[in-house]
Amino acid sequence: MARTSLDGQVIPPNRWMIAIAVMSSAVMQLLDTTVVNVSLPHIAGSLSSTTEEATWVLTSYLVANAIILPVTGWLAGVLGRKRLLLLAVTGFTLSSLLCGLAPNLPMLIVFRVIQGLTGGGLQPLSQAVLLEEFPGKEQGKAMAFWSLGIIAAPIFGPTLGGFITDTWTWRWVFFINLPVGLLSLMLISQYVYDPHYLRRRKLGVDAWGIGMLVVGMGALQIMLDKGQEKDWFGSSLICWLCVFAVAGLTAFVLRELRAKDPIVHFKVLRSRTFASGVVLVTIMGFVLTGSLVLLPLFMQTLLGWTATTAGIWNSPRGIGTALCMPLVAYLLGKGWDARRLLIFGFALAGVCFFYYARMTLESGTWDIFWIQIFQGFGLGFLFVPLATLTMSMVPKAETSYATSLFNTVRNIGSSMGISFVTTLLARRGQFHQQILTNRITPSSAVGQQALARLVPYMVHQGSDPVTAVEKAGGLIYRLLQQQAALLSYADAFYLMGILFLLNIPVVLLMRGAEHGHHQREKPQSLLE
């Protein structure tokens, strides 16, 4: 927003410095979500704990993030957006320093909770600032810049985390945030200003609502994070977490719909375009984050690649997206219908998942490279149009509330995607292994043919006839396990592709951006 000098002259905003200011902090927070994953074994060894205990370093951070995301819009109304940004970046930077200095695991978990609470609101705040600072025709460029950071951080985070941990120690994964945080603080102080309609207001504090949110979101995040490890509903802990999550979140939604000063403005969902965008971004978070788990696992467990190699060859998708985003921003600026771009993006990215499902144990780096490049192009047609179109019908006074809800459901979708993928791989792997085991037995024609080929080879390698049969049987079983795992990955990739294609009818429910620019200029709230 333009600001006024002491002599009354209007000072035009330096929009791109504002963009750099808010995005530097948001990318720093997003990187911290993924870089720590690689360092967990090092953290466990250094702090004399098991790897399972060390996973609470991740879980505690994700729980804190999940709790603070929905209330970011409300906090911006109470404190002012600039003040909230400064407090969030300061808290995140200081807690990063404390995490790096943590003497033991319990203290590290406490500092990670603080880090998650202070950093969780940086994504919606950065998106809200960019949407308001850039006028309608330039919002495509702003969202391209925002989306590029949102995409790049989780893709390159594990590679960066591995490099930092191997080169120095795991503590530098946290220390690296200090210069970025200080730079972000200086830029925000200099360039970011609150719009006139977002001056600090006296809003009631709904303590009961906050309590329900903490219980519901905390239980949901822990359930999703620990579900596969605890065998889901075979565990009483997971069952109780599910009860608390459903009860807490249901009570929270009902209370917020009736509250005078709600923490979360669920009534923004009255807009069909915004509601459709929320559905789309939830499924996108589910599919894309799930696939970010699937591909590296496939590369390492079945193709035998190292973690570094898998990280390098998992990046072409992000490169393809980054190359495509300027084109998409240009097309939006020229008035192209964002809905058509979304349909094209979902179709191309969805079909690429079907090609992933056709990969074999003999697939090479370049086979995967070209699929990822094309899928990256498809994804480039999703992030910018979706963010721009979803927010086009939201009045500016509600932008902070809308971006908070938008990013909250995306994070929930991402957590669900990770849990679903890990569970699906385990269950479908068992299913396919049982089917193959029943078909390939020592008495079956296929089993006898395999033994007839392998036993002479084992004898030729120096084994006696009895040992040769045992070794041949063991090799057949290992190959059977590999094929079962391969089929389970294929199932997961096919499902991801189908989910993406099912998004296309939802896109048709959205209104074009040309209807939204006028609506966003209205100062009144959707709640009025």
Coordinates of C-alpha atoms in Angstrom, one line a residue:
M1 CA 0.0 0.0 0.0
A2 CA 1.2 3.5 -0.7
R3 CA 2.3 5.5 2.4
T4 CA 2.3 9.2 3.1
S5 CA 5.3 11.3 4.1
L6 CA 5.3 14.0 6.8
D7 CA 4.6 16.7 4.2
G8 CA 1.6 14.8 2.9
Q9 CA 3.2 13.4 -0.3
V10 CA 2.3 9.9 -1.3
I11 CA 5.3 7.6 -1.4
P12 CA 4.9 4.7 -3.9
P13 CA 5.7 1.4 -2.4
N14 CA 8.8 -0.5 -3.5
R15 CA 6.8 -3.7 -4.2
W16 CA 9.6 -6.0 -5.1
M17 CA 11.6 -5.1 -1.9
I18 CA 8.4 -5.9 0.0
A19 CA 8.2 -9.2 -1.8
I20 CA 11.8 -10.1 -1.0
A21 CA 11.3 -9.0 2.7
V22 CA 8.3 -11.3 3.3
M23 CA 9.4 -14.2 1.2
S24 CA 12.9 -14.4 2.7
S25 CA 11.2 -15.2 6.1
A26 CA 8.6 -17.6 4.6
V27 CA 11.2 -19.6 2.7
M28 CA 13.4 -19.8 5.8
Q29 CA 10.5 -21.3 7.7
L30 CA 9.6 -23.7 5.0
L31 CA 13.2 -24.9 4.6
D32 CA 13.3 -25.6 8.3
T33 CA 10.3 -28.0 7.9
T34 CA 12.3 -30.3 5.6
V35 CA 16.0 -29.8 6.2
V36 CA 15.8 -31.3 9.7
N37 CA 14.4 -34.6 8.4
V38 CA 17.8 -35.6 7.0
S39 CA 19.6 -34.7 10.3
L40 CA 17.4 -36.9 12.6
P41 CA 19.9 -39.8 12.9
H42 CA 22.7 -37.3 13.7
I43 CA 20.6 -35.5 16.3
A44 CA 19.7 -38.8 17.9
G45 CA 23.3 -39.9 18.1
S46 CA 24.5 -36.6 19.4
L47 CA 21.9 -36.2 22.1
S48 CA 22.0 -39.9 23.2
S49 CA 18.5 -40.8 22.1
T50 CA 16.9 -43.3 19.7
T51 CA 15.8 -42.3 16.2
E52 CA 12.2 -42.8 17.2
E53 CA 12.6 -40.4 20.1
A54 CA 14.2 -37.9 17.8
T55 CA 11.2 -37.9 15.5
W56 CA 9.5 -35.7 18.1
V57 CA 11.8 -32.9 16.9
L58 CA 9.7 -33.0 13.7
T59 CA 6.3 -33.8 15.3
S60 CA 6.5 -31.0 17.9
Y61 CA 7.3 -28.5 15.1
L62 CA 4.5 -29.6 12.9
V63 CA 2.0 -29.6 15.7
A64 CA 2.9 -26.0 16.7
N65 CA 2.7 -25.0 13.0
A66 CA -0.7 -26.6 12.6
I67 CA -2.1 -24.7 15.7
I68 CA -0.8 -21.3 14.8
L69 CA -1.7 -21.3 11.1
P70 CA -5.5 -20.9 11.4
V71 CA -5.3 -18.0 13.9
T72 CA -2.8 -15.9 11.9
G73 CA -5.5 -13.7 10.4
W74 CA -7.0 -13.0 13.8
L75 CA -3.5 -12.2 15.3
A76 CA -2.9 -9.8 12.4
G77 CA -6.1 -8.0 13.3
V78 CA -5.1 -7.7 17.0
L79 CA -1.4 -6.9 16.7
G80 CA -1.2 -5.4 13.2
R81 CA 0.3 -7.3 10.3
K82 CA 3.7 -5.6 10.3
R83 CA 4.1 -6.0 14.1
L84 CA 3.1 -9.7 13.8
L85 CA 5.6 -10.2 11.1
L86 CA 8.4 -8.7 13.1
L87 CA 7.5 -10.7 16.2
A88 CA 7.2 -13.9 14.2
V89 CA 10.6 -13.5 12.5
T90 CA 12.3 -12.4 15.7
G91 CA 10.8 -15.4 17.6
F92 CA 11.7 -17.8 14.8
T93 CA 15.3 -16.5 14.6
L94 CA 15.9 -16.6 18.3
S95 CA 14.3 -20.1 18.7
S96 CA 16.5 -21.3 15.8
L97 CA 19.6 -20.1 17.8
L98 CA 18.3 -21.9 20.9
C99 CA 17.7 -25.1 18.9
G100 CA 21.3 -25.1 17.7
L101 CA 22.5 -24.7 21.2
A102 CA 20.1 -27.2 22.8
P103 CA 22.1 -29.5 25.3
N104 CA 19.6 -32.4 25.3
L105 CA 16.6 -33.7 23.4
P106 CA 13.8 -32.4 25.7
M107 CA 15.1 -28.9 25.5
L108 CA 15.4 -29.2 21.7
I109 CA 11.8 -30.3 21.5
V110 CA 10.7 -27.3 23.6
F111 CA 12.6 -24.9 21.4
R112 CA 11.1 -26.5 18.3
V113 CA 7.6 -25.9 19.6
I114 CA 8.5 -22.2 20.0
Q115 CA 10.0 -22.2 16.5
G116 CA 6.8 -23.7 15.1
L117 CA 4.5 -21.3 16.9
T118 CA 6.5 -18.2 15.8
G119 CA 7.2 -19.4 12.3
G120 CA 3.9 -21.0 11.4
G121 CA 2.2 -17.7 10.4
L122 CA 4.9 -16.6 8.0
Q123 CA 3.4 -18.3 4.9
P124 CA -0.1 -16.8 5.1
L125 CA 1.2 -13.4 6.1
S126 CA 3.6 -13.3 3.2
Q127 CA 0.9 -14.3 0.8
A128 CA -1.5 -11.7 2.2
V129 CA 1.0 -8.9 1.9
L130 CA 1.8 -9.8 -1.7
L131 CA -1.8 -10.0 -2.7
E132 CA -2.5 -6.6 -1.4
E133 CA 0.7 -4.8 -2.5
F134 CA 0.4 -5.9 -6.1
P135 CA -2.6 -4.6 -8.2
G136 CA -4.9 -7.0 -10.0
K137 CA -3.0 -7.4 -13.2
E138 CA 0.3 -7.9 -11.4
Q139 CA -0.9 -10.4 -8.9
G140 CA 0.1 -13.2 -11.3
K141 CA 3.7 -12.1 -11.0
A142 CA 3.4 -11.8 -7.2
M143 CA 1.9 -15.3 -6.8
A144 CA 4.6 -16.7 -9.2
F145 CA 7.2 -15.3 -6.8
W146 CA 5.4 -16.6 -3.8
S147 CA 4.7 -20.1 -5.3
L148 CA 8.3 -20.4 -6.4
G149 CA 9.5 -20.2 -2.8
I150 CA 6.8 -22.5 -1.6
I151 CA 7.8 -25.1 -4.2
A152 CA 11.6 -24.8 -4.0
A153 CA 11.9 -25.1 -0.3
P154 CA 10.5 -28.6 0.2
I155 CA 12.2 -29.9 -2.9
F156 CA 15.7 -28.6 -2.2
G157 CA 15.4 -28.7 1.6
P158 CA 16.5 -32.3 2.1
T159 CA 19.5 -31.9 -0.2
L160 CA 20.6 -28.7 1.6
G161 CA 20.0 -30.4 5.0
G162 CA 22.2 -33.3 4.0
F163 CA 25.0 -31.0 2.8
I164 CA 25.0 -28.9 5.9
T165 CA 24.9 -31.9 8.2
D166 CA 27.7 -33.7 6.4
T167 CA 29.9 -30.6 6.0
W168 CA 29.5 -29.2 9.5
T169 CA 27.1 -30.6 12.2
W170 CA 23.3 -30.8 12.6
R171 CA 23.4 -27.7 14.7
W172 CA 24.2 -25.6 11.7
V173 CA 20.8 -26.6 10.2
F174 CA 19.4 -24.1 12.7
F175 CA 22.3 -21.6 12.9
I176 CA 21.9 -21.0 9.1
N177 CA 18.6 -19.2 9.9
L178 CA 20.3 -16.4 11.8
P179 CA 21.6 -14.3 8.9
V180 CA 18.4 -14.8 6.9
G181 CA 16.3 -13.9 9.9
L182 CA 18.3 -10.7 10.5
L183 CA 18.1 -9.7 6.9
S184 CA 14.3 -10.3 6.8
L185 CA 13.8 -8.2 10.0
M186 CA 15.7 -5.2 8.5
L187 CA 13.7 -5.4 5.2
I188 CA 10.3 -5.8 6.9
S189 CA 11.1 -2.8 9.2
Q190 CA 12.0 -0.7 6.2
Y191 CA 9.5 -1.6 3.6
V192 CA 6.3 -3.3 5.0
Y193 CA 3.4 -1.1 6.2
D194 CA -0.1 -2.0 7.3
P195 CA -3.0 -1.0 5.0
H196 CA -5.5 1.5 6.4
Y197 CA -8.2 -1.1 6.8
L198 CA -6.0 -3.4 8.9
R199 CA -5.1 -1.1 11.7
R200 CA -5.0 -2.8 15.1
R201 CA -8.4 -3.5 16.4
K202 CA -9.8 -4.5 19.8
L203 CA -11.0 -8.1 19.3
G204 CA -12.3 -10.4 21.9
V205 CA -10.1 -13.3 22.9
D206 CA -12.0 -16.6 22.6
A207 CA -10.1 -18.7 25.1
W208 CA -12.5 -21.7 24.7
G209 CA -12.1 -21.5 20.9
I210 CA -8.3 -21.4 21.2
G211 CA -8.4 -24.3 23.6
M212 CA -10.5 -26.4 21.2
L213 CA -8.2 -25.5 18.3
V214 CA -5.1 -26.6 20.3
V215 CA -6.6 -29.9 21.3
G216 CA -8.1 -30.7 17.9
M217 CA -5.2 -29.6 15.6
G218 CA -2.6 -31.0 18.0
A219 CA -4.3 -34.4 18.2
L220 CA -4.8 -34.5 14.4
Q221 CA -1.2 -33.7 13.6
I222 CA 0.2 -36.3 16.1
M223 CA -2.2 -38.9 14.8
L224 CA -1.2 -38.3 11.2
D225 CA 2.5 -38.3 12.1
K226 CA 2.5 -41.4 14.3
G227 CA -0.3 -43.4 12.8
Q228 CA 1.7 -45.8 10.6
E229 CA 4.4 -46.2 13.3
K230 CA 1.7 -47.2 15.8
D231 CA -0.3 -49.4 13.3
W232 CA -3.1 -46.9 13.1
F233 CA -6.3 -47.9 14.8
G234 CA -4.7 -51.1 16.2
S235 CA -3.3 -48.7 18.8
S236 CA -5.4 -47.2 21.6
L237 CA -3.3 -44.1 21.5
I238 CA -4.2 -43.4 17.8
C239 CA -7.9 -44.2 18.6
W240 CA -8.0 -41.6 21.4
L241 CA -6.1 -39.0 19.3
C242 CA -8.8 -39.5 16.6
V243 CA -11.6 -38.9 19.1
F244 CA -9.9 -35.8 20.5
A245 CA -9.2 -34.5 16.9
V246 CA -12.8 -35.0 15.7
A247 CA -14.4 -33.7 18.9
G248 CA -12.0 -30.7 19.2
L249 CA -12.2 -29.5 15.6
T250 CA -16.0 -30.1 15.3
A251 CA -16.6 -28.1 18.5
F252 CA -14.2 -25.4 17.3
V253 CA -15.9 -24.9 13.9
L254 CA -19.4 -24.7 15.5
R255 CA -18.2 -22.2 18.1
E256 CA -16.4 -20.0 15.5
L257 CA -19.5 -19.9 13.3
R258 CA -21.4 -18.4 16.2
A259 CA -18.7 -16.2 17.8
K260 CA -18.9 -12.4 17.6
D261 CA -15.2 -12.1 17.0
P262 CA -14.2 -15.5 15.5
I263 CA -10.6 -16.5 15.4
V264 CA -11.1 -18.2 12.0
H265 CA -13.5 -16.7 9.5
F266 CA -15.1 -19.8 8.1
K267 CA -17.8 -17.6 6.5
V268 CA -15.3 -16.7 3.7
L269 CA -16.2 -20.2 2.4
R270 CA -19.5 -18.7 1.3
S271 CA -17.6 -17.7 -1.8
R272 CA -17.9 -20.7 -4.2
T273 CA -14.6 -19.7 -5.8
F274 CA -12.7 -19.6 -2.5
A275 CA -14.3 -22.8 -1.3
S276 CA -13.4 -24.6 -4.5
G277 CA -9.9 -23.3 -4.2
V278 CA -9.7 -24.7 -0.7
V279 CA -10.7 -28.1 -1.9
L280 CA -8.2 -28.0 -4.8
V281 CA -5.2 -26.9 -2.6
T282 CA -6.0 -29.6 0.0
I283 CA -5.9 -32.3 -2.7
M284 CA -2.8 -30.7 -4.2
G285 CA -1.0 -30.7 -0.8
F286 CA -2.1 -34.3 -0.4
V287 CA -0.8 -35.5 -3.8
L288 CA 2.4 -33.4 -4.2
T289 CA 3.7 -33.9 -0.7
G290 CA 2.9 -37.6 -0.9
S291 CA 4.8 -37.8 -4.2
L292 CA 7.7 -36.0 -2.6
V293 CA 7.9 -39.0 -0.3
L294 CA 7.2 -41.6 -3.0
L295 CA 9.8 -40.7 -5.5
P296 CA 12.9 -40.6 -3.3
L297 CA 11.9 -43.8 -1.6
F298 CA 11.4 -45.5 -5.0
M299 CA 14.9 -44.3 -6.1
Q300 CA 16.6 -45.5 -3.0
T301 CA 14.8 -48.7 -2.0
L302 CA 14.2 -50.2 -5.4
L303 CA 16.7 -48.6 -7.8
G304 CA 19.5 -48.6 -5.2
W305 CA 20.5 -45.0 -5.5
T306 CA 22.2 -43.1 -2.7
A307 CA 20.3 -40.4 -0.8
T308 CA 22.4 -37.7 -2.6
T309 CA 21.7 -39.1 -6.0
A310 CA 18.0 -39.4 -5.3
G311 CA 17.9 -35.8 -4.0
I312 CA 19.6 -34.5 -7.2
W313 CA 17.4 -36.5 -9.6
N314 CA 14.3 -35.5 -7.6
S315 CA 14.8 -31.8 -8.4
P316 CA 14.0 -31.6 -12.1
R317 CA 10.3 -31.3 -11.3
G318 CA 11.0 -28.1 -9.3
I319 CA 13.2 -26.9 -12.1
G320 CA 10.4 -27.4 -14.7
T321 CA 8.0 -25.6 -12.5
A322 CA 10.3 -22.7 -12.0
L323 CA 11.0 -22.3 -15.7
C324 CA 7.2 -22.4 -16.4
M325 CA 6.1 -19.9 -13.8
P326 CA 7.2 -16.7 -15.6
L327 CA 5.2 -17.8 -18.7
V328 CA 2.1 -18.5 -16.6
A329 CA 2.4 -15.1 -14.9
Y330 CA 2.7 -13.4 -18.3
L331 CA -0.4 -15.2 -19.6
L332 CA -2.4 -14.2 -16.5
G333 CA -1.2 -10.6 -17.0
K334 CA -2.5 -10.8 -20.6
G335 CA -5.9 -11.8 -19.4
W336 CA -5.9 -15.6 -20.0
D337 CA -8.6 -17.4 -18.1
A338 CA -7.0 -18.9 -15.0
R339 CA -9.4 -21.8 -15.1
R340 CA -8.2 -23.0 -18.4
L341 CA -4.6 -22.9 -17.2
L342 CA -5.6 -24.9 -14.1
I343 CA -7.3 -27.6 -16.3
F344 CA -4.3 -27.9 -18.5
G345 CA -2.0 -28.1 -15.5
F346 CA -4.0 -30.8 -13.7
A347 CA -4.3 -32.9 -16.9
L348 CA -0.6 -32.8 -17.7
A349 CA 0.6 -33.3 -14.1
G350 CA -1.9 -36.1 -13.6
V351 CA -1.0 -38.0 -16.8
C352 CA 2.7 -37.9 -15.7
F353 CA 1.8 -39.8 -12.5
F354 CA 0.6 -42.7 -14.8
Y355 CA 4.0 -42.7 -16.5
Y356 CA 5.7 -42.9 -13.0
A357 CA 3.5 -46.0 -12.4
R358 CA 5.0 -47.7 -15.5
M359 CA 8.6 -47.4 -14.2
T360 CA 10.5 -50.7 -13.7
L361 CA 13.5 -51.8 -11.7
E362 CA 15.6 -51.1 -14.9
S363 CA 14.5 -47.4 -15.1
G364 CA 17.4 -45.0 -15.4
T365 CA 18.0 -41.4 -14.4
W366 CA 16.9 -40.0 -17.8
D367 CA 13.7 -42.0 -17.8
I368 CA 12.7 -40.3 -14.6
F369 CA 14.2 -36.9 -15.6
W370 CA 11.9 -36.3 -18.6
I371 CA 8.7 -37.4 -16.7
Q372 CA 9.6 -34.9 -13.9
I373 CA 10.3 -32.1 -16.3
F374 CA 6.9 -32.5 -18.0
Q375 CA 5.2 -32.8 -14.7
G376 CA 7.0 -29.7 -13.5
F377 CA 5.6 -27.8 -16.5
G378 CA 2.2 -29.0 -15.5
L379 CA 2.6 -27.9 -11.9
G380 CA 3.7 -24.5 -13.1
F381 CA 0.2 -24.0 -14.5
L382 CA -1.3 -24.8 -11.1
F383 CA 0.3 -22.8 -8.2
V384 CA 0.0 -19.3 -9.6
P385 CA -3.5 -19.5 -11.2
L386 CA -4.9 -21.3 -8.1
A387 CA -3.6 -18.8 -5.6
T388 CA -4.6 -15.9 -7.7
L389 CA -8.1 -17.1 -8.6
T390 CA -8.9 -18.5 -5.2
M391 CA -8.3 -15.1 -3.5
S392 CA -9.9 -13.0 -6.3
M393 CA -13.3 -13.1 -4.7
V394 CA -12.1 -12.3 -1.2
P395 CA -12.5 -8.7 0.0
K396 CA -9.1 -7.1 1.0
A397 CA -10.2 -6.8 4.6
E398 CA -10.5 -10.6 4.8
T399 CA -7.3 -11.4 3.0
S400 CA -5.3 -12.4 6.1
Y401 CA -8.1 -14.7 7.3
A402 CA -8.5 -16.2 3.9
T403 CA -4.7 -16.9 3.4
S404 CA -4.6 -18.4 6.9
L405 CA -7.4 -20.8 6.1
F406 CA -5.9 -21.5 2.6
N407 CA -2.5 -22.4 4.0
T408 CA -4.0 -24.4 6.9
V409 CA -5.9 -26.8 4.7
R410 CA -2.8 -27.1 2.4
N411 CA -0.7 -28.2 5.4
I412 CA -3.4 -30.6 6.6
G413 CA -3.5 -32.1 3.1
S414 CA 0.2 -32.4 3.1
S415 CA 0.3 -34.2 6.4
M416 CA -2.5 -36.6 5.3
G417 CA -0.6 -37.3 2.1
I418 CA 2.5 -38.4 3.9
S419 CA 0.6 -40.6 6.3
F420 CA -1.5 -42.1 3.5
V421 CA 1.4 -42.8 1.2
T422 CA 3.5 -44.6 3.9
T423 CA 0.5 -46.6 4.9
L424 CA -0.5 -47.5 1.3
L425 CA 3.0 -48.7 0.4
A426 CA 3.1 -50.9 3.5
R427 CA -0.4 -52.4 3.0
R428 CA -0.3 -52.8 -0.8
G429 CA 3.2 -54.3 -0.5
Q430 CA 1.9 -56.9 1.8
F431 CA -1.1 -57.6 -0.5
H432 CA 1.0 -58.0 -3.6
Q433 CA 3.5 -60.1 -1.8
Q434 CA 0.8 -62.5 -0.6
I435 CA -0.6 -62.8 -4.2
L436 CA 2.8 -63.5 -5.7
T437 CA 3.8 -65.9 -3.0
N438 CA 0.6 -67.9 -3.6
R439 CA 1.3 -68.0 -7.3
I440 CA 5.1 -68.7 -7.2
T441 CA 5.6 -71.8 -5.0
P442 CA 8.2 -74.6 -5.3
S443 CA 5.4 -76.8 -6.8
S444 CA 4.1 -74.3 -9.3
A445 CA 5.3 -74.2 -12.9
V446 CA 6.8 -70.8 -12.6
G447 CA 8.6 -71.7 -9.4
Q448 CA 10.0 -74.9 -10.9
Q449 CA 11.2 -73.0 -14.0
A450 CA 13.0 -70.4 -11.8
L451 CA 14.6 -73.1 -9.7
A452 CA 15.7 -75.0 -12.8
R453 CA 17.5 -71.9 -14.0
L454 CA 19.0 -70.7 -10.8
V455 CA 20.2 -74.0 -9.1
P456 CA 22.7 -74.8 -11.9
Y457 CA 24.1 -71.3 -11.6
M458 CA 24.5 -71.6 -7.8
V459 CA 26.3 -75.0 -8.3
H460 CA 28.5 -73.3 -10.9
Q461 CA 29.4 -70.7 -8.3
G462 CA 30.7 -73.4 -5.9
S463 CA 27.6 -74.4 -3.8
D464 CA 26.7 -78.0 -3.2
P465 CA 23.3 -79.1 -4.6
V466 CA 21.4 -78.7 -1.3
T467 CA 22.8 -75.3 -0.6
A468 CA 22.2 -74.3 -4.2
V469 CA 18.5 -75.0 -3.8
E470 CA 18.4 -72.9 -0.6
K471 CA 20.2 -70.0 -2.2
A472 CA 18.0 -70.1 -5.3
G473 CA 14.9 -70.1 -3.1
G474 CA 16.2 -67.1 -1.1
L475 CA 17.0 -65.2 -4.3
I476 CA 13.5 -65.9 -5.8
Y477 CA 11.9 -64.6 -2.6
R478 CA 14.0 -61.4 -2.6
L479 CA 13.0 -60.8 -6.3
L480 CA 9.4 -61.5 -5.3
Q481 CA 9.6 -58.9 -2.6
Q482 CA 11.0 -56.4 -5.0
Q483 CA 8.2 -57.0 -7.5
A484 CA 5.6 -56.6 -4.7
A485 CA 7.1 -53.3 -3.7
L486 CA 7.2 -52.2 -7.3
L487 CA 3.5 -52.9 -7.7
S488 CA 2.7 -51.0 -4.5
Y489 CA 4.5 -48.0 -5.8
A490 CA 2.6 -48.3 -9.1
D491 CA -0.7 -48.4 -7.2
A492 CA 0.2 -45.2 -5.3
F493 CA 1.2 -43.4 -8.5
Y494 CA -1.9 -44.4 -10.3
L495 CA -4.0 -43.1 -7.4
M496 CA -2.2 -39.8 -7.4
G497 CA -2.9 -39.4 -11.1
I498 CA -6.6 -40.1 -10.7
L499 CA -6.9 -37.6 -7.8
F500 CA -5.3 -34.9 -10.0
L501 CA -7.7 -35.6 -12.9
L502 CA -10.7 -35.5 -10.5
N503 CA -9.8 -31.9 -9.7
I504 CA -10.8 -30.8 -13.1
P505 CA -14.5 -30.7 -12.5
V506 CA -13.9 -28.7 -9.3
V507 CA -12.1 -26.1 -11.3
L508 CA -15.3 -25.6 -13.4
L509 CA -17.1 -24.5 -10.2
M510 CA -14.9 -21.4 -9.9
R511 CA -15.7 -18.0 -11.3
G512 CA -13.3 -16.3 -13.6
A513 CA -10.8 -13.7 -12.1
E514 CA -12.5 -11.0 -14.1
H515 CA -15.5 -11.2 -11.7
G516 CA -13.2 -11.0 -8.7
H517 CA -11.1 -7.8 -9.2
H518 CA -14.1 -5.6 -8.6
Q519 CA -15.2 -7.7 -5.6
R520 CA -11.8 -7.4 -4.0
E521 CA -12.0 -3.6 -4.0
K522 CA -15.1 -3.6 -1.8
P523 CA -14.1 -2.7 1.7
Q524 CA -16.8 -4.5 3.5
S525 CA -16.3 -7.9 5.1
L526 CA -18.0 -11.1 3.9
L527 CA -19.3 -11.3 7.5
E528 CA -21.2 -8.1 7.2

